[in-house]
Short mmCIF file of C-alpha atoms and ligand atoms in Angstrom, two decimals:
data_model
loop_
_atom_site.label_atom_id
_atom_site.label_comp_id
_atom_site.label_asym_id
_atom_site.label_seq_id
_atom_site.Cartn_x
_atom_site.Cartn_y
_atom_site.Cartn_z
CA UNK A 1 13.21 6.16 25.49
CA UNK A 2 11.54 8.28 22.80
CA UNK A 3 8.46 10.46 22.78
CA UNK A 4 7.41 9.39 19.27
CA UNK A 5 8.56 6.11 17.77
CA UNK A 6 7.57 5.62 14.13
CA UNK A 7 7.55 2.08 12.77
CA UNK A 8 7.95 2.11 8.97
CA UNK A 9 9.84 4.47 6.68
CA UNK A 10 7.52 4.96 3.70
CA UNK A 11 5.64 8.20 2.92
CA UNK A 12 3.47 7.85 6.05
CA UNK A 13 6.39 7.19 8.39
CA UNK A 14 8.56 9.92 6.88
CA UNK A 15 5.78 12.48 7.22
CA UNK A 16 5.06 11.40 10.81
CA UNK A 17 8.73 11.73 11.77
CA UNK A 18 9.04 15.20 10.23
CA UNK A 19 5.86 16.47 11.87
CA UNK A 20 6.89 15.03 15.26
CA UNK A 21 10.46 16.33 15.11
CA UNK A 22 9.20 19.80 14.19
CA UNK A 23 7.44 19.86 17.57
CA UNK A 24 10.83 19.50 19.24
CA UNK A 25 10.07 16.10 20.76
CA UNK A 26 12.44 13.13 20.64
CA UNK A 27 11.59 11.13 17.54
CA UNK A 28 12.83 7.88 16.01
CA UNK A 29 12.01 5.78 12.96
CA UNK A 30 12.60 2.05 12.75
CA UNK A 31 12.06 0.70 9.24
CA UNK A 32 12.71 -2.59 7.57
CA UNK A 33 13.49 -0.73 4.35
CA UNK A 34 13.40 3.05 4.24
CA UNK A 35 11.23 4.24 1.34
CA UNK A 36 8.73 1.40 1.41
CA UNK A 37 6.69 0.76 -1.74
CA UNK A 38 7.95 3.99 -3.26
CA UNK A 39 11.34 2.33 -3.69
CA UNK A 40 9.67 -0.15 -6.09
CA UNK A 41 7.85 2.46 -8.15
CA UNK A 42 8.90 3.81 -11.52
CA UNK A 43 7.15 6.99 -12.61
CA UNK A 44 5.06 8.95 -10.13
CA UNK A 45 2.74 11.57 -11.65
CA UNK A 46 0.23 12.23 -8.90
CA UNK A 47 2.25 13.74 -6.07
CA UNK A 48 0.66 17.17 -6.10
CA UNK A 49 3.06 19.98 -7.13
CA UNK A 50 5.54 17.43 -8.50
CA UNK A 51 4.27 16.61 -12.02
CA UNK A 52 6.79 13.81 -12.47
CA UNK A 53 9.27 11.98 -10.30
CA UNK A 54 10.62 8.47 -9.89
CA UNK A 55 10.47 6.17 -6.88
CA UNK A 56 14.16 6.10 -5.92
CA UNK A 57 14.37 9.88 -6.39
CA UNK A 58 11.38 10.46 -4.11
CA UNK A 59 12.81 8.05 -1.51
CA UNK A 60 16.06 9.96 -1.39
CA UNK A 61 14.18 13.28 -1.14
CA UNK A 62 12.08 11.90 1.74
CA UNK A 63 15.21 10.67 3.51
CA UNK A 64 16.97 14.00 3.07
CA UNK A 65 13.94 15.83 4.39
CA UNK A 66 13.78 13.58 7.49
CA UNK A 67 17.51 14.14 8.02
CA UNK A 68 16.94 17.91 8.19
CA UNK A 69 15.65 17.16 11.68
CA UNK A 70 16.98 15.42 14.73
CA UNK A 71 15.37 12.04 13.99
CA UNK A 72 17.01 8.80 15.05
CA UNK A 73 16.74 6.67 11.88
CA UNK A 74 17.12 2.93 12.40
CA UNK A 75 17.03 1.44 8.91
CA UNK A 76 16.88 -2.31 8.19
CA UNK A 77 15.16 -2.95 11.52
CA UNK A 78 12.06 -5.09 11.55
CA UNK A 79 9.56 -4.73 14.37
CA UNK A 80 8.26 -8.06 15.65
CA UNK A 81 6.11 -7.29 18.66
CA UNK A 82 4.25 -4.37 20.19
CA UNK A 83 3.90 -4.40 23.97
CA UNK A 84 1.43 -1.66 24.92
CA UNK A 85 2.03 0.48 28.01
CA UNK A 86 0.53 -0.93 31.19
CA UNK A 87 -1.32 2.35 31.76
CA UNK A 88 -2.25 5.41 29.67
CA UNK A 89 0.76 7.72 29.33
CA UNK A 90 3.25 4.96 30.15
CA UNK A 91 5.95 3.56 27.89
CA UNK A 92 5.10 1.27 24.99
CA UNK A 93 7.69 -1.25 23.90
CA UNK A 94 8.51 -2.46 20.41
CA UNK A 95 10.65 -5.54 20.08
CA UNK A 96 12.89 -5.71 17.00
CA UNK A 97 13.99 -8.78 15.08
CA UNK A 98 17.59 -8.10 16.18
CA UNK A 99 16.57 -8.65 19.80
CA UNK A 100 16.60 -5.00 20.90
CA UNK A 101 13.59 -3.38 22.55
CA UNK A 102 12.66 0.27 21.87
CA UNK A 103 10.58 2.24 24.36
CA UNK A 104 8.42 5.22 23.58
CA UNK A 105 5.56 7.24 25.03
CA UNK A 106 3.74 7.18 21.71
CA UNK A 107 4.06 4.93 18.67
CA UNK A 108 3.02 5.61 15.05
CA UNK A 109 2.48 2.40 13.12
CA UNK A 110 3.08 2.94 9.40
CA UNK A 111 4.24 -0.41 8.09
CA UNK A 112 2.37 -0.12 4.78
CA UNK A 113 1.13 -2.94 2.62
CA UNK A 114 2.09 -5.13 -0.31
CA UNK A 115 0.15 -6.12 -3.42
CA UNK A 116 -0.69 -9.79 -3.62
CA UNK A 117 1.13 -11.24 -6.61
CA UNK A 118 -0.30 -13.72 -9.11
CA UNK A 119 2.87 -15.76 -9.04
CA UNK A 120 2.84 -16.64 -12.75
CA UNK A 121 5.75 -16.53 -15.21
CA UNK A 122 6.25 -13.04 -16.66
CA UNK A 123 4.73 -11.15 -13.74
CA UNK A 124 8.05 -10.27 -12.13
CA UNK A 125 9.90 -9.89 -15.43
CA UNK A 126 7.42 -7.36 -16.84
CA UNK A 127 6.65 -5.50 -13.61
CA UNK A 128 6.51 -1.79 -14.52
CA UNK A 129 6.84 -2.88 -18.19
CA UNK A 130 3.15 -3.51 -18.62
CA UNK A 131 2.40 -5.31 -15.36
CA UNK A 132 0.86 -2.83 -12.93
CA UNK A 133 -0.93 -2.92 -9.60
CA UNK A 134 -2.33 0.57 -9.15
CA UNK A 135 -4.92 1.90 -11.64
CA UNK A 136 -4.92 5.40 -10.05
CA UNK A 137 -1.16 5.53 -10.59
CA UNK A 138 -0.56 3.80 -13.90
CA UNK A 139 -3.93 3.87 -15.72
CA UNK A 140 -3.08 6.96 -17.81
CA UNK A 141 0.07 5.22 -19.12
CA UNK A 142 -2.21 2.87 -21.07
CA UNK A 143 -4.34 5.50 -22.76
CA UNK A 144 -6.00 3.99 -25.85
CA UNK A 145 -4.31 0.59 -25.33
CA UNK A 146 -5.63 -2.88 -24.45
CA UNK A 147 -5.36 -4.06 -20.88
CA UNK A 148 -6.55 -6.88 -18.65
CA UNK A 149 -7.62 -6.57 -15.05
CA UNK A 150 -7.09 -9.74 -13.08
CA UNK A 151 -9.53 -10.15 -10.20
CA UNK A 152 -13.29 -9.65 -10.06
CA UNK A 153 -13.59 -8.42 -6.48
CA UNK A 154 -14.49 -4.82 -5.67
CA UNK A 155 -11.01 -3.49 -6.39
CA UNK A 156 -10.73 -5.37 -9.69
CA UNK A 157 -14.14 -4.28 -10.94
CA UNK A 158 -13.58 -0.68 -9.79
CA UNK A 159 -10.24 -0.75 -11.61
CA UNK A 160 -11.86 -2.11 -14.77
CA UNK A 161 -14.57 0.60 -14.74
CA UNK A 162 -11.95 3.27 -14.10
CA UNK A 163 -9.63 1.97 -16.84
CA UNK A 164 -12.45 1.56 -19.40
CA UNK A 165 -12.71 5.36 -19.44
CA UNK A 166 -9.03 5.76 -20.29
CA UNK A 167 -7.81 2.75 -22.24
CA UNK A 168 -9.04 1.27 -25.51
CA UNK A 169 -10.24 -2.10 -24.24
CA UNK A 170 -10.42 -3.96 -20.91
CA UNK A 171 -10.63 -7.71 -20.38
CA UNK A 172 -11.61 -8.56 -16.84
CA UNK A 173 -10.39 -11.98 -15.78
CA UNK A 174 -12.01 -13.70 -12.80
CA UNK A 175 -10.80 -17.03 -11.42
CA UNK A 176 -14.16 -18.06 -9.97
CA UNK A 177 -17.40 -18.83 -11.78
CA UNK A 178 -18.68 -15.36 -10.86
CA UNK A 179 -17.26 -11.98 -9.98
CA UNK A 180 -17.37 -11.17 -6.26
CA UNK A 181 -17.77 -7.40 -6.54
CA UNK A 182 -20.90 -5.59 -5.31
CA UNK A 183 -23.85 -5.93 -7.72
CA UNK A 184 -23.97 -2.24 -8.52
CA UNK A 185 -20.33 -2.35 -9.68
CA UNK A 186 -20.90 -5.48 -11.74
CA UNK A 187 -23.92 -3.87 -13.40
CA UNK A 188 -21.91 -0.75 -14.22
CA UNK A 189 -19.10 -2.86 -15.65
CA UNK A 190 -21.48 -4.89 -17.84
CA UNK A 191 -22.90 -1.66 -19.27
CA UNK A 192 -19.55 -0.60 -20.73
CA UNK A 193 -19.03 -1.27 -24.43
CA UNK A 194 -15.24 -1.71 -24.35
CA UNK A 195 -15.15 -4.33 -21.57
CA UNK A 196 -15.11 -8.10 -21.90
CA UNK A 197 -15.64 -10.25 -18.80
CA UNK A 198 -14.11 -13.71 -18.63
CA UNK A 199 -14.95 -15.95 -15.67
CA UNK A 200 -13.60 -19.34 -14.55
CA UNK A 201 -10.26 -18.31 -15.99
CA UNK A 202 -6.88 -19.09 -14.50
CA UNK A 203 -4.12 -16.81 -15.69
CA UNK A 204 -1.10 -18.95 -16.46
CA UNK A 205 1.45 -16.57 -17.97
CA UNK A 206 2.12 -12.96 -18.86
CA UNK A 207 4.03 -12.88 -22.11
CA UNK A 208 6.13 -10.13 -23.60
CA UNK A 209 8.03 -8.96 -26.63
CA UNK A 210 10.97 -6.55 -26.77
CA UNK A 211 10.93 -6.16 -22.98
CA UNK A 212 7.25 -5.19 -22.78
CA UNK A 213 4.00 -7.02 -22.12
CA UNK A 214 2.36 -8.25 -25.33
CA UNK A 215 -0.23 -10.68 -24.05
CA UNK A 216 -1.61 -12.99 -21.46
CA UNK A 217 -2.46 -16.68 -21.39
CA UNK A 218 -5.24 -18.22 -19.39
CA UNK A 219 -6.88 -21.61 -19.01
CA UNK A 220 -10.64 -21.94 -19.11
CA UNK A 221 -11.22 -23.83 -15.84
CA UNK A 222 -14.41 -25.45 -17.18
CA UNK A 223 -13.03 -26.87 -20.43
CA UNK A 224 -9.27 -26.86 -19.79
CA UNK A 225 -8.83 -24.94 -23.02
CA UNK A 226 -5.88 -22.53 -23.33
CA UNK A 227 -6.50 -18.95 -24.48
CA UNK A 228 -4.26 -16.09 -25.52
CA UNK A 229 -5.22 -12.40 -25.27
CA UNK A 230 -3.14 -9.76 -27.03
CA UNK A 231 -2.72 -6.63 -24.92
CA UNK A 232 -0.27 -4.04 -23.66
CA UNK A 233 -1.04 -3.98 -19.94
CA UNK A 234 -2.08 -6.22 -17.06
CA UNK A 235 -3.46 -4.83 -13.80
CA UNK A 236 -3.25 -7.35 -10.99
CA UNK A 237 -6.05 -6.70 -8.50
CA UNK A 238 -6.16 -9.72 -6.24
CA UNK A 239 -5.63 -7.95 -2.96
CA UNK A 240 -3.53 -5.52 -0.98
CA UNK A 241 -2.10 -7.14 2.13
CA UNK A 242 -1.26 -4.87 5.08
CA UNK A 243 2.07 -5.52 6.84
CA UNK A 244 0.40 -6.02 10.19
CA UNK A 245 0.83 -9.74 10.87
CA UNK A 246 3.18 -8.83 13.75
CA UNK A 247 0.40 -6.82 15.45
CA UNK A 248 -2.26 -9.53 15.47
CA UNK A 249 -3.73 -9.95 18.93
CA UNK A 250 -2.18 -6.76 20.33
CA UNK A 251 -4.24 -4.14 18.50
CA UNK A 252 -7.63 -4.04 16.80
CA UNK A 253 -7.41 -4.98 13.11
CA UNK A 254 -10.14 -5.06 10.44
CA UNK A 255 -11.15 -8.34 8.79
CA UNK A 256 -8.59 -7.49 6.08
CA UNK A 257 -5.83 -7.06 8.66
CA UNK A 258 -5.75 -3.26 8.51
CA UNK A 259 -5.12 -1.33 11.74
CA UNK A 260 -8.45 0.28 12.62
CA UNK A 261 -8.03 4.05 12.98
CA UNK A 262 -10.43 6.92 13.54
CA UNK A 263 -10.15 10.31 11.83
CA UNK A 264 -7.43 11.31 14.33
CA UNK A 265 -5.40 8.20 13.53
CA UNK A 266 -6.02 6.79 17.00
CA UNK A 267 -5.96 2.99 17.31
CA UNK A 268 -7.50 0.75 19.96
CA UNK A 269 -4.48 1.44 22.23
CA UNK A 270 -4.17 4.92 23.82
CA UNK A 271 -0.89 6.52 22.70
CA UNK A 272 -0.54 4.22 19.68
CA UNK A 273 -1.44 5.81 16.34
CA UNK A 274 -1.36 4.45 12.80
CA UNK A 275 -1.17 5.90 9.30
CA UNK A 276 -1.03 5.00 5.64
CA UNK A 277 -1.57 1.77 3.73
CA UNK A 278 -1.43 -0.35 6.91
CA UNK A 279 -4.68 1.22 8.15
CA UNK A 280 -8.38 1.25 7.34
CA UNK A 281 -8.07 4.63 5.62
CA UNK A 282 -9.44 4.24 2.08
CA UNK A 283 -7.45 4.94 -1.10
CA UNK A 284 -3.88 3.82 -0.72
CA UNK A 285 -1.71 6.55 -2.26
CA UNK A 286 1.52 8.41 -1.53
CA UNK A 287 -0.06 11.81 -1.03
CA UNK A 288 -2.74 10.30 1.23
CA UNK A 289 -0.15 8.42 3.29
CA UNK A 290 1.86 11.60 3.74
CA UNK A 291 -1.24 13.42 4.99
CA UNK A 292 -2.18 10.57 7.29
CA UNK A 293 1.35 10.32 8.74
CA UNK A 294 1.29 14.05 9.45
CA UNK A 295 -2.08 13.72 11.19
CA UNK A 296 -0.86 10.77 13.26
CA UNK A 297 2.16 12.76 14.49
CA UNK A 298 -0.01 15.74 15.43
CA UNK A 299 -2.33 13.40 17.33
CA UNK A 300 0.69 11.88 19.09
CA UNK A 301 1.84 15.36 20.08
CA UNK A 302 -1.62 16.18 21.36
CA UNK A 303 -1.61 12.95 23.38
CA UNK A 304 1.79 13.83 24.89
CA UNK A 305 0.74 17.27 26.08
CA UNK A 306 -2.38 15.82 27.67
CA UNK A 307 -0.65 12.87 29.31
CA UNK A 308 2.71 14.40 30.29
CA UNK A 309 4.34 12.58 33.22
CA UNK A 310 2.78 9.70 35.09
P1 LIG B 1 4.88 1.80 2.54
O1 LIG B 1 5.32 2.66 1.45
O2 LIG B 1 4.46 0.40 2.24
O3 LIG B 1 6.04 1.76 3.62
C1 LIG B 1 6.02 0.87 4.70
C2 LIG B 1 7.30 0.97 5.50
O4 LIG B 1 7.20 0.10 6.64
C3 LIG B 1 8.56 0.52 4.77
O5 LIG B 1 9.65 1.29 5.21
C4 LIG B 1 8.71 -0.94 5.23
O6 LIG B 1 10.03 -1.42 5.10
C5 LIG B 1 8.32 -0.78 6.67
N1 LIG B 1 7.90 -2.00 7.37
C6 LIG B 1 6.99 -2.94 7.02
N2 LIG B 1 6.87 -3.87 7.99
C7 LIG B 1 7.72 -3.50 8.97
C8 LIG B 1 8.06 -4.04 10.26
N3 LIG B 1 7.48 -5.15 10.75
N4 LIG B 1 9.00 -3.39 11.01
C9 LIG B 1 9.58 -2.25 10.55
N5 LIG B 1 9.30 -1.70 9.36
C10 LIG B 1 8.38 -2.32 8.58
N6 LIG B 1 0.99 5.76 -5.04
C11 LIG B 1 0.87 6.98 -5.61
O7 LIG B 1 0.35 7.90 -4.99
N7 LIG B 1 1.34 7.20 -6.88
C12 LIG B 1 1.96 6.24 -7.62
O8 LIG B 1 2.35 6.48 -8.76
C13 LIG B 1 2.11 4.94 -7.03
N8 LIG B 1 2.67 3.93 -7.72
C14 LIG B 1 2.86 2.73 -7.10
C15 LIG B 1 3.52 1.73 -7.80
C16 LIG B 1 3.79 0.53 -7.20
C17 LIG B 1 4.55 -0.52 -7.98
C18 LIG B 1 3.36 0.29 -5.86
C19 LIG B 1 3.66 -1.01 -5.18
C20 LIG B 1 2.67 1.27 -5.17
C21 LIG B 1 2.40 2.51 -5.78
N9 LIG B 1 1.72 3.52 -5.12
C22 LIG B 1 1.60 4.74 -5.70
C23 LIG B 1 1.17 3.33 -3.76
C24 LIG B 1 2.09 3.98 -2.71
O9 LIG B 1 3.41 3.50 -2.93
C25 LIG B 1 1.63 3.65 -1.30
O10 LIG B 1 0.30 4.11 -1.12
C26 LIG B 1 2.50 4.32 -0.24
O11 LIG B 1 3.86 3.97 -0.41
C27 LIG B 1 2.06 3.92 1.16
O12 LIG B 1 2.90 4.51 2.10
P2 LIG B 1 3.08 3.91 3.54
O13 LIG B 1 4.12 4.76 4.20
O14 LIG B 1 1.78 3.75 4.20
O15 LIG B 1 3.63 2.42 3.33
#
C-alpha cells in the first residue's frame, strides 16, 4: 500500500506527487494519460517565470521532475472506483480498469476536466489554428482580430467581455432565444461597442483557408436562414466537464460534477483530497492546478502525521 496515491498525471497530479515524495512518504501516481490537457496544448505563455513553452515540452519537463523522486508512476491506468476507508486513517482503495486494486492511506484526486466540444465540421481540424477553448490562455493571440464566442452562459459572456478588450471584434453566438449569463454580465456585454450578440443561432461549421480559421457558418433557428461570419478565431464556451463520473455516489460533487473541496483541498471523505480542474476551485489554469496539487499533498501529509497507525 501507499501513503499518498495520486489519481491523474496533469499539472495538479504532478505537483501533488512531487510535494508528497519530498516529504519522504511512499507516493504513487496512476494516470490515464500522463500530462493531461497540457499534452493537447500548443503555446503556453502564462506559466509564471516561463514566458513561452509548448504543451509536449511542459509535459516532458513535468515527468522528468516527478522522476527526480521515488514516485511509482503507473501511466495508462484508468481509475474506475473509489472505495473509501471504513474508518478514518484506514486504507482507501482505488479500483483500476485493468482489474487491479491500489490501496493507500490518502488519495489525491486530480483527474482534470475536458472542454465540451461543439461537434461541428472544422472544429477538430482547426483546433489550435483558430479554434480555442481558453480565453485566458489564447485571447492575446487574437489581438486586433475578429473572433466569435460560442455560448451565452456565464463563461461565454465573461469570455466575450474579456476578449472585447483585446481583439478587434467579438460576435457572441447563443443557441437559445436568450443568453443564460447573469444579468450584470449581459448588461456589461451589451455596453461594449465592438460586440455583436446573435441569439437563436446554431453553429453548423467552422471554415478555414490555408490551414487557419477564416469564418463560421450558423443557421438562424427562427427563420432557417444560413449565415456566414468572417473571422480569425472561434472560442468555444459551452462547458468544462470534470472527469469525475467515476466518483459519483462515493464523494460529494457540485451540481456541475466538480469534487467539492475546501481551502485545504479536503473532500467529503477524510484522507481523500482533490486538486485542479476536477474540483470546485475557480479559474482552471496550469499554474493554479500546480498550486492546488501542492496544497493537496501538504494536506495529505498533515493528515498522515495526525492519523498515523490505527
Ligand atoms: P488535467 O490536465 O486535465 O489532467 C488530468 C489527468 O487525470 C490526466 O493525466 C488524465 O489522463 C487523468 N485522468 C482523468 N481521468 C482519469 C481516471 N479516471 N483515472 C486515471 N487518470 C485519469 N492553462 C494555462 O494555464 N495556460 C494555457 O495556455 C492553457 N492552454 C490550454 C489549451 C487547451 C487546448 C486546453 C484544453 C487547456 C489549456 N489550459 C491552459 C488549461 C490547463 O491545461 C488546465 O487547467 C490544467 O491542465 C489542469 O490540470 P489538472 O492536473 O487539474 O488536469
